Short mmCIF file of C-alpha atoms in Angstrom, two decimals:
data_model
loop_
_atom_site.label_atom_id
_atom_site.label_comp_id
_atom_site.label_asym_id
_atom_site.label_seq_id
_atom_site.Cartn_x
_atom_site.Cartn_y
_atom_site.Cartn_z
CA MET A 1 0.05 0.05 0.00
CA GLY A 2 1.18 3.54 -0.66
CA PRO A 3 3.03 5.15 -3.46
CA LEU A 4 6.48 4.58 -1.83
CA VAL A 5 6.30 0.80 -1.48
CA GLY A 6 9.48 -0.77 -2.31
CA VAL A 7 11.41 2.13 -0.79
CA THR A 8 13.70 1.67 2.30
CA ILE A 9 14.74 4.36 4.60
CA LEU A 10 16.89 4.20 7.73
CA GLU A 11 15.86 7.00 10.41
CA PHE A 12 18.12 7.70 13.11
CA ALA A 13 15.90 8.17 16.21
CA GLY A 14 15.48 11.89 17.18
CA LEU A 15 12.96 14.32 18.36
CA GLY A 16 10.18 16.27 16.72
CA PRO A 17 10.74 17.13 13.03
CA THR A 18 12.74 13.94 11.97
CA PRO A 19 10.41 11.21 13.41
CA PHE A 20 7.56 13.31 11.69
CA ALA A 21 9.29 13.08 8.48
CA ALA A 22 9.75 9.35 8.93
CA LEU A 23 6.07 9.06 9.98
CA LEU A 24 5.12 10.73 6.55
CA LEU A 25 7.31 8.46 4.47
CA SER A 26 6.15 5.35 6.37
CA ASP A 27 2.61 6.32 5.94
CA MET A 28 3.13 6.60 2.00
CA GLY A 29 4.35 2.82 2.12
CA ALA A 30 8.26 3.12 2.63
CA ASN A 31 9.89 0.60 4.75
CA VAL A 32 11.36 2.83 7.44
CA ILE A 33 13.53 1.25 9.95
CA THR A 34 14.27 3.26 13.10
CA ILE A 35 17.90 3.13 14.68
CA HIS A 36 17.81 3.79 18.27
CA ARG A 37 20.86 3.68 20.41
CA VAL A 38 21.29 0.67 22.87
CA SER A 39 21.18 3.07 25.68
CA GLU A 40 17.46 3.86 24.55
CA THR A 41 16.39 0.47 24.77
CA LYS A 42 14.09 0.81 27.88
CA PRO A 43 10.47 -0.62 28.28
CA LEU A 44 7.77 1.98 27.02
CA GLY A 45 7.15 4.28 30.16
CA GLU A 46 10.25 4.61 31.83
CA ASN A 47 11.38 7.67 29.82
CA SER A 48 8.26 9.62 29.06
CA GLU A 49 9.89 12.10 26.99
CA LEU A 50 11.69 9.85 24.75
CA ASN A 51 8.69 7.66 24.37
CA GLU A 52 6.40 10.68 23.56
CA MET A 53 8.63 11.81 20.87
CA THR A 54 10.06 8.62 19.24
CA CYS A 55 7.86 5.79 20.42
CA GLY A 56 4.50 7.38 20.60
CA ALA A 57 2.24 8.33 17.71
CA LEU A 58 5.13 9.91 15.84
CA ALA A 59 6.70 6.43 15.73
CA ARG A 60 3.72 4.55 13.99
CA GLY A 61 4.46 2.49 11.19
CA ARG A 62 8.20 1.73 11.60
CA ARG A 63 10.20 -1.09 13.03
CA SER A 64 13.08 -0.50 15.39
CA ILE A 65 16.66 -1.90 15.81
CA ALA A 66 19.05 -0.75 18.66
CA VAL A 67 22.79 -0.14 17.75
CA ASP A 68 25.69 0.66 19.87
CA LEU A 69 26.91 3.87 17.73
CA LYS A 70 30.05 3.96 19.57
CA SER A 71 31.08 0.37 18.69
CA PRO A 72 33.08 -0.24 15.54
CA ASP A 73 30.83 -3.39 15.10
CA GLY A 74 27.71 -1.33 15.50
CA ILE A 75 28.77 1.23 13.00
CA GLU A 76 29.81 -1.58 10.54
CA THR A 77 26.28 -2.98 10.98
CA VAL A 78 24.74 0.16 10.03
CA LEU A 79 26.78 0.62 6.89
CA SER A 80 25.88 -2.79 5.85
CA LEU A 81 22.16 -1.96 6.11
CA LEU A 82 22.66 1.18 4.09
CA ALA A 83 24.36 -0.75 1.30
CA SER A 84 21.00 -1.85 0.24
CA ALA A 85 18.96 1.13 1.51
CA ASP A 86 17.56 4.01 -0.58
CA GLY A 87 17.61 6.67 1.95
CA LEU A 88 18.66 7.65 5.36
CA ILE A 89 17.46 10.62 7.71
CA GLU A 90 19.07 11.97 10.73
CA GLY A 91 18.64 15.16 12.89
CA PHE A 92 21.93 15.43 14.93
CA ARG A 93 23.96 18.52 15.18
CA PRO A 94 26.34 19.14 12.30
CA GLY A 95 29.33 17.11 12.34
CA VAL A 96 28.00 14.28 14.63
CA MET A 97 27.15 11.77 11.90
CA GLU A 98 30.76 12.38 10.52
CA ARG A 99 32.38 11.76 13.90
CA LEU A 100 30.54 8.46 14.11
CA GLY A 101 31.83 7.38 10.73
CA LEU A 102 28.41 7.64 9.18
CA GLY A 103 28.61 11.02 7.12
CA PRO A 104 27.64 11.22 3.58
CA ASP A 105 31.02 10.12 2.04
CA ALA A 106 31.40 7.23 4.17
CA CYS A 107 27.85 6.05 3.39
CA TRP A 108 28.34 6.74 -0.43
CA LYS A 109 31.22 4.56 -0.57
CA ARG A 110 28.83 1.54 0.42
CA ASN A 111 25.98 2.83 -1.59
CA PRO A 112 26.44 5.81 -4.19
CA ARG A 113 22.70 6.12 -4.75
CA LEU A 114 21.80 6.74 -1.11
CA VAL A 115 19.61 9.86 -0.54
CA TYR A 116 21.02 11.40 2.59
CA GLY A 117 18.45 13.59 4.57
CA ARG A 118 19.69 15.97 7.23
CA MET A 119 17.24 17.91 9.71
CA THR A 120 18.74 20.74 11.84
CA GLY A 121 17.48 24.04 13.04
CA TRP A 122 19.85 26.44 11.59
CA GLY A 123 21.23 24.58 8.75
CA GLN A 124 24.63 22.59 8.14
CA LEU A 125 26.78 25.73 7.96
CA GLY A 126 27.24 29.20 9.63
CA LYS A 127 28.07 30.44 13.13
CA LEU A 128 24.71 29.30 14.56
CA ALA A 129 24.99 25.68 13.07
CA ARG A 130 26.14 23.90 15.90
CA THR A 131 24.19 25.91 18.69
CA ALA A 132 21.20 24.37 20.22
CA GLY A 133 17.64 25.77 19.63
CA HIS A 134 14.09 24.81 19.22
CA ASP A 135 10.85 25.64 17.19
CA VAL A 136 10.13 29.09 18.63
CA ASN A 137 13.72 30.02 18.05
CA TYR A 138 13.80 29.00 14.57
CA ILE A 139 10.66 30.84 13.55
CA ALA A 140 11.87 33.89 15.43
CA ILE A 141 14.79 34.29 13.14
CA ALA A 142 12.84 33.25 9.97
CA GLY A 143 10.58 36.43 10.29
CA VAL A 144 7.59 34.42 11.44
CA LEU A 145 6.96 35.00 14.90
CA ASP A 146 7.11 38.66 14.90
CA HIS A 147 3.70 38.48 12.88
CA VAL A 148 1.92 35.96 14.91
CA GLY A 149 -0.31 37.07 17.87
CA PRO A 150 -2.20 40.02 19.31
CA ALA A 151 -1.04 43.61 18.66
CA GLY A 152 0.65 43.93 22.02
CA ALA A 153 3.39 41.22 21.86
CA PRO A 154 4.14 38.04 19.77
CA MET A 155 2.52 34.67 21.13
CA VAL A 156 4.05 31.21 21.41
CA PRO A 157 2.41 29.12 18.84
CA LEU A 158 2.20 25.31 18.87
CA ASN A 159 5.49 24.06 17.51
CA LEU A 160 3.69 23.29 14.15
CA ILE A 161 5.56 25.95 12.10
CA GLY A 162 9.15 25.28 12.80
CA ASP A 163 9.22 21.67 13.77
CA PHE A 164 6.61 19.97 11.69
CA GLY A 165 5.80 22.25 8.83
CA GLY A 166 9.08 23.97 8.28
CA GLY A 167 11.05 20.95 9.39
CA GLY A 168 9.53 17.49 9.09
CA LEU A 169 7.42 18.06 6.18
CA LEU A 170 10.09 20.00 4.31
CA LEU A 171 12.46 16.92 4.92
CA ALA A 172 9.88 14.46 3.68
CA PHE A 173 9.24 16.38 0.58
CA GLY A 174 12.97 16.69 0.06
CA MET A 175 13.44 13.04 0.58
CA ALA A 176 10.56 12.29 -2.05
CA ALA A 177 12.25 14.66 -4.61
CA GLY A 178 15.63 13.16 -3.91
CA LEU A 179 14.44 9.67 -4.18
CA PHE A 180 12.80 10.40 -7.55
CA GLU A 181 15.87 12.01 -8.97
CA ALA A 182 17.97 9.14 -7.88
CA THR A 183 15.90 6.73 -9.71
CA ARG A 184 16.88 8.69 -12.95
CA SER A 185 20.63 9.47 -12.15
CA GLY A 186 21.46 6.44 -10.03
CA THR A 187 23.32 8.84 -7.70
CA GLY A 188 22.35 9.91 -4.35
CA GLN A 189 22.85 13.50 -2.64
CA VAL A 190 22.35 15.39 0.45
CA VAL A 191 18.88 16.77 1.39
CA ASP A 192 19.74 19.64 3.86
CA ALA A 193 16.53 20.57 5.61
CA ALA A 194 16.77 23.52 8.03
CA MET A 195 13.86 24.57 9.99
CA VAL A 196 14.59 28.46 9.54
CA ASP A 197 14.59 27.88 5.76
CA GLY A 198 11.23 25.92 5.80
CA SER A 199 9.54 28.37 8.18
CA SER A 200 10.53 31.30 6.25
CA LEU A 201 9.39 29.25 2.98
CA LEU A 202 6.04 28.99 4.62
CA MET A 203 5.93 32.93 4.70
CA THR A 204 6.40 33.34 0.92
CA MET A 205 3.16 35.06 0.38
CA MET A 206 3.65 37.52 3.21
CA TYR A 207 7.30 38.18 2.20
CA GLU A 208 5.76 39.05 -1.33
CA LEU A 209 3.30 41.46 0.25
CA TRP A 210 5.96 42.98 2.37
CA GLY A 211 8.18 43.39 -0.67
CA ARG A 212 5.42 45.16 -2.42
CA GLN A 213 4.77 47.42 0.66
CA GLN A 214 1.30 45.87 1.01
CA TRP A 215 2.02 44.42 4.52
CA ASP A 216 1.62 46.37 7.89
CA ALA A 217 4.40 45.26 10.20
CA ARG A 218 1.89 45.81 13.11
CA ARG A 219 0.31 42.67 14.24
CA GLU A 220 -3.67 42.61 13.80
CA SER A 221 -3.32 45.21 10.94
CA ASN A 222 -3.63 42.81 7.87
CA MET A 223 -6.38 40.74 6.40
CA ASN A 224 -5.26 37.57 7.69
CA ASP A 225 -3.37 38.15 11.13
CA GLY A 226 -6.48 39.27 12.99
CA GLY A 227 -6.91 42.80 11.54
CA ALA A 228 -9.94 42.22 9.45
CA HIS A 229 -13.35 41.73 10.82
CA PHE A 230 -14.35 39.30 8.11
CA TYR A 231 -11.33 37.01 8.83
CA ASN A 232 -11.29 36.58 12.47
CA ILE A 233 -12.10 34.58 15.58
CA TYR A 234 -15.23 35.55 17.74
CA GLU A 235 -16.38 34.56 21.20
CA THR A 236 -19.92 33.32 21.54
CA LEU A 237 -22.59 33.51 24.08
CA ASP A 238 -21.52 30.33 26.01
CA GLY A 239 -17.79 31.46 26.05
CA LYS A 240 -16.70 29.19 23.07
CA HIS A 241 -15.47 30.61 19.76
CA VAL A 242 -16.13 30.57 16.11
CA THR A 243 -14.05 31.38 12.91
CA ILE A 244 -15.13 33.81 9.88
CA ALA A 245 -13.09 33.95 6.77
CA ALA A 246 -15.27 35.73 4.24
CA MET A 247 -12.70 37.36 2.17
CA GLU A 248 -14.54 37.41 -1.23
CA PRO A 249 -17.28 39.92 -1.66
CA ALA A 250 -19.89 37.43 -2.64
CA PHE A 251 -19.18 35.40 0.52
CA TYR A 252 -19.12 38.49 2.70
CA ALA A 253 -22.41 39.48 1.57
CA ILE A 254 -23.86 36.04 2.50
CA LEU A 255 -22.14 36.36 6.01
CA VAL A 256 -23.71 39.75 6.76
CA ASP A 257 -27.05 38.70 5.61
CA LEU A 258 -27.12 35.60 7.93
CA ILE A 259 -25.76 37.34 10.97
CA GLY A 260 -28.52 39.95 10.58
CA LEU A 261 -26.44 42.97 9.21
CA GLY A 262 -27.77 42.52 5.75
CA ASN A 263 -30.21 45.50 5.87
CA GLU A 264 -27.72 47.95 7.48
CA GLN A 265 -25.57 50.48 5.73
CA LEU A 266 -22.12 48.97 6.12
CA PRO A 267 -18.86 50.56 5.08
CA ASP A 268 -16.97 49.06 2.22
CA GLN A 269 -15.56 45.67 3.35
CA TRP A 270 -12.00 46.61 2.32
CA ASP A 271 -11.87 49.94 3.95
CA LYS A 272 -9.20 49.32 6.51
CA SER A 273 -10.04 52.52 8.48
CA THR A 274 -13.28 50.84 9.63
CA TRP A 275 -12.06 47.25 10.37
CA ALA A 276 -11.50 48.05 14.08
CA GLY A 277 -14.92 49.38 14.41
CA MET A 278 -16.53 46.54 12.43
CA LYS A 279 -14.59 43.98 14.59
CA THR A 280 -16.43 45.63 17.85
CA ARG A 281 -19.70 45.25 15.84
CA PHE A 282 -19.21 41.63 14.70
CA ALA A 283 -17.89 40.78 18.19
CA ALA A 284 -21.19 42.01 19.72
CA VAL A 285 -23.32 40.10 17.22
CA PHE A 286 -21.65 36.85 17.75
CA ARG A 287 -21.86 37.18 21.58
CA THR A 288 -25.85 36.92 20.93
CA LYS A 289 -25.94 33.10 20.24
CA THR A 290 -24.10 30.01 21.43
CA ARG A 291 -21.51 28.23 19.45
CA ALA A 292 -24.23 25.60 18.56
CA ASP A 293 -26.58 28.13 17.59
CA TRP A 294 -24.23 29.75 15.09
CA SER A 295 -23.32 26.36 13.65
CA THR A 296 -26.89 25.60 13.12
CA LEU A 297 -27.24 28.86 11.03
CA LEU A 298 -23.90 29.11 9.25
CA ASP A 299 -22.79 25.43 8.69
CA GLY A 300 -23.24 24.28 5.06
CA THR A 301 -23.40 27.93 3.80
CA ASP A 302 -20.84 29.96 1.94
CA ALA A 303 -20.37 32.51 4.83
CA CYS A 304 -16.85 30.70 5.44
CA TYR A 305 -17.66 29.63 8.84
CA ALA A 306 -16.25 26.94 11.29
CA PRO A 307 -16.38 26.38 15.07
CA VAL A 308 -13.31 26.42 17.08
CA LEU A 309 -13.08 22.80 18.41
CA SER A 310 -10.90 21.11 20.87
CA MET A 311 -9.02 17.98 19.91
CA ASP A 312 -11.73 15.77 21.47
CA GLU A 313 -14.33 17.67 19.69
CA ALA A 314 -12.53 17.44 16.32
CA VAL A 315 -12.10 13.56 16.36
CA SER A 316 -16.04 13.30 16.45
CA HIS A 317 -17.10 16.22 14.12
CA PRO A 318 -19.22 14.86 11.20
CA ARG A 319 -17.04 16.31 8.56
CA ASN A 320 -13.84 14.45 10.16
CA VAL A 321 -15.84 11.14 10.83
CA GLU A 322 -17.34 11.23 7.29
CA ARG A 323 -13.77 11.47 5.69
CA SER A 324 -12.24 9.18 8.14
CA SER A 325 -9.67 11.96 9.20
CA PHE A 326 -8.58 10.13 12.28
CA VAL A 327 -7.45 6.49 12.88
CA GLU A 328 -7.04 4.47 15.97
CA VAL A 329 -3.48 3.21 16.50
CA ASP A 330 -2.39 1.48 19.50
CA GLY A 331 -5.54 2.68 21.23
CA ILE A 332 -4.95 6.33 20.50
CA LEU A 333 -7.04 8.41 18.02
CA GLN A 334 -4.59 10.50 15.78
CA PRO A 335 -4.59 11.92 12.40
CA ALA A 336 -4.82 9.53 9.42
CA PRO A 337 -2.37 9.57 6.58
CA ALA A 338 -2.51 12.45 4.12
CA PRO A 339 -2.90 13.11 1.24
CA ARG A 340 -5.24 10.69 -0.30
CA PHE A 341 -4.18 8.45 -3.32
CA SER A 342 -6.72 7.02 -5.68
CA ARG A 343 -4.70 4.08 -6.59
CA THR A 344 -1.99 3.60 -3.94
CA PRO A 345 -3.56 4.58 -0.77
CA ALA A 346 -1.43 5.60 2.04
CA THR A 347 -2.04 3.70 5.37
CA VAL A 348 -0.66 3.02 8.94
CA SER A 349 1.13 -0.38 8.42
CA ARG A 350 1.84 -0.92 12.29
CA GLY A 351 1.76 0.96 15.44
CA ARG A 352 4.69 1.95 17.44
CA ALA A 353 7.63 -0.10 18.24
CA SER A 354 9.75 -0.35 21.21
CA PRO A 355 13.47 0.51 20.64
CA GLY A 356 15.21 -2.55 19.62
CA GLU A 357 12.00 -4.69 19.03
CA HIS A 358 12.97 -5.72 15.61
CA THR A 359 16.70 -5.96 15.63
CA GLU A 360 17.05 -9.54 14.91
CA GLU A 361 14.20 -9.54 12.26
CA VAL A 362 15.70 -6.73 10.45
CA LEU A 363 19.26 -7.85 10.41
CA LEU A 364 18.04 -11.31 8.99
CA GLU A 365 16.06 -9.62 6.36
CA PHE A 366 19.09 -7.63 5.29
CA GLY A 367 21.07 -10.87 4.89
CA ILE A 368 23.19 -10.79 8.05
CA ASP A 369 23.40 -14.47 9.20
CA GLN A 370 22.28 -15.79 12.71
CA GLY A 371 25.75 -16.50 13.79
CA THR A 372 26.82 -13.04 13.18
CA ILE A 373 23.73 -11.45 14.71
CA ASP A 374 24.40 -13.66 17.90
CA GLY A 375 27.95 -12.41 18.04
CA LEU A 376 26.77 -8.88 17.69
CA MET A 377 24.23 -9.23 20.54
CA SER A 378 26.82 -10.92 22.83
CA SER A 379 29.13 -8.10 22.14
CA GLY A 380 26.49 -5.37 22.98
CA ALA A 381 26.96 -3.93 19.23
CA VAL A 382 23.24 -4.26 18.95
CA ALA A 383 20.40 -5.02 21.22
CA GLY A 384 17.01 -6.80 20.68
CA MET A 385 14.14 -7.15 22.73
CA ALA A 386 15.24 -10.35 24.31
CA SER A 387 18.39 -8.85 25.60
CA VAL A 388 16.49 -5.83 26.75
CA LEU A 389 14.01 -7.92 28.64
CA ALA A 390 16.54 -10.01 30.34
CA GLU A 391 18.60 -7.08 31.45
CA THR A 392 15.40 -5.46 32.83
CA ARG A 393 14.47 -8.61 34.73
CA SER A 394 18.14 -8.75 36.17
#
């Protein structure tokens, strides 16, 4: 199932954007194998942060092997797997993979067609390249954060922009493009995905408006940053919220008619000098009904309306149920694979894996004989579930 069936990718376990990229590739049918460090082979639950980021929903669809990356035999094992893989993704700081002996040049000696995906915040080069950071830092320097939030100050958004949109999604797209090119050239290359680059790329439309001097740098002063009354969020009578996005004049006319303002003399929709006053007016109108009442009135119309839902409400919303937008994996409801394919549908092939759960299975599959595997297990160069459970019991 999925358009990437037949593609094999090794993922070095990491946090946030790297496992998300691996999830996307796995959902599309790729055989993604996660390489955990032997030190990470603990039963689920002992390290909540690690499990959440690498062994929870973000780890769905992959198998896991555990390797001692400080062991020469462990490194040799990884290189032997890469010899027949199509891609690799890693999210370490620049230079880490080279010091391990797993940099691009070392890997290409074993497999010149390998597509080598790298995920960082700042990029592989430059003064900041080796310094620590997280989503909010990257979107700050990309020119995103200053334009998010109320007029008084920027707000901390969820880590969707830097980690997942500008990071993991960008890396997955880059890998798909690199894999496609390699089928034609027979030669691999590095895919250098940086969260700062991806975050600024998501701002392409806003940067164009800024370049044309059509963007007001003040927050809540533009059409889609909370400045416009017709593209905004409003509180309802019951303290919940609804969204309105009636940008087009035809849709705006439908909206004002349905909310009871159609017979009034309203200012021109695009007269910015009236937006603040109209926001106050709209706010007063939307406080007269509950969210459910507004949904009854506006759902199914071209008023460009939707209620603001929590996660527990979203999973049961009729639209999401109708389209099967969420799936249950390991007892947890989570977003279903996307986008949809008509002939090779994407799917979640398996649930999450414990670190090292499939070590022996994968090594055998890659042609490593049982005697060699037993030796690697004994030396600690690799670890599997049997050795992990034995150590836990002791």
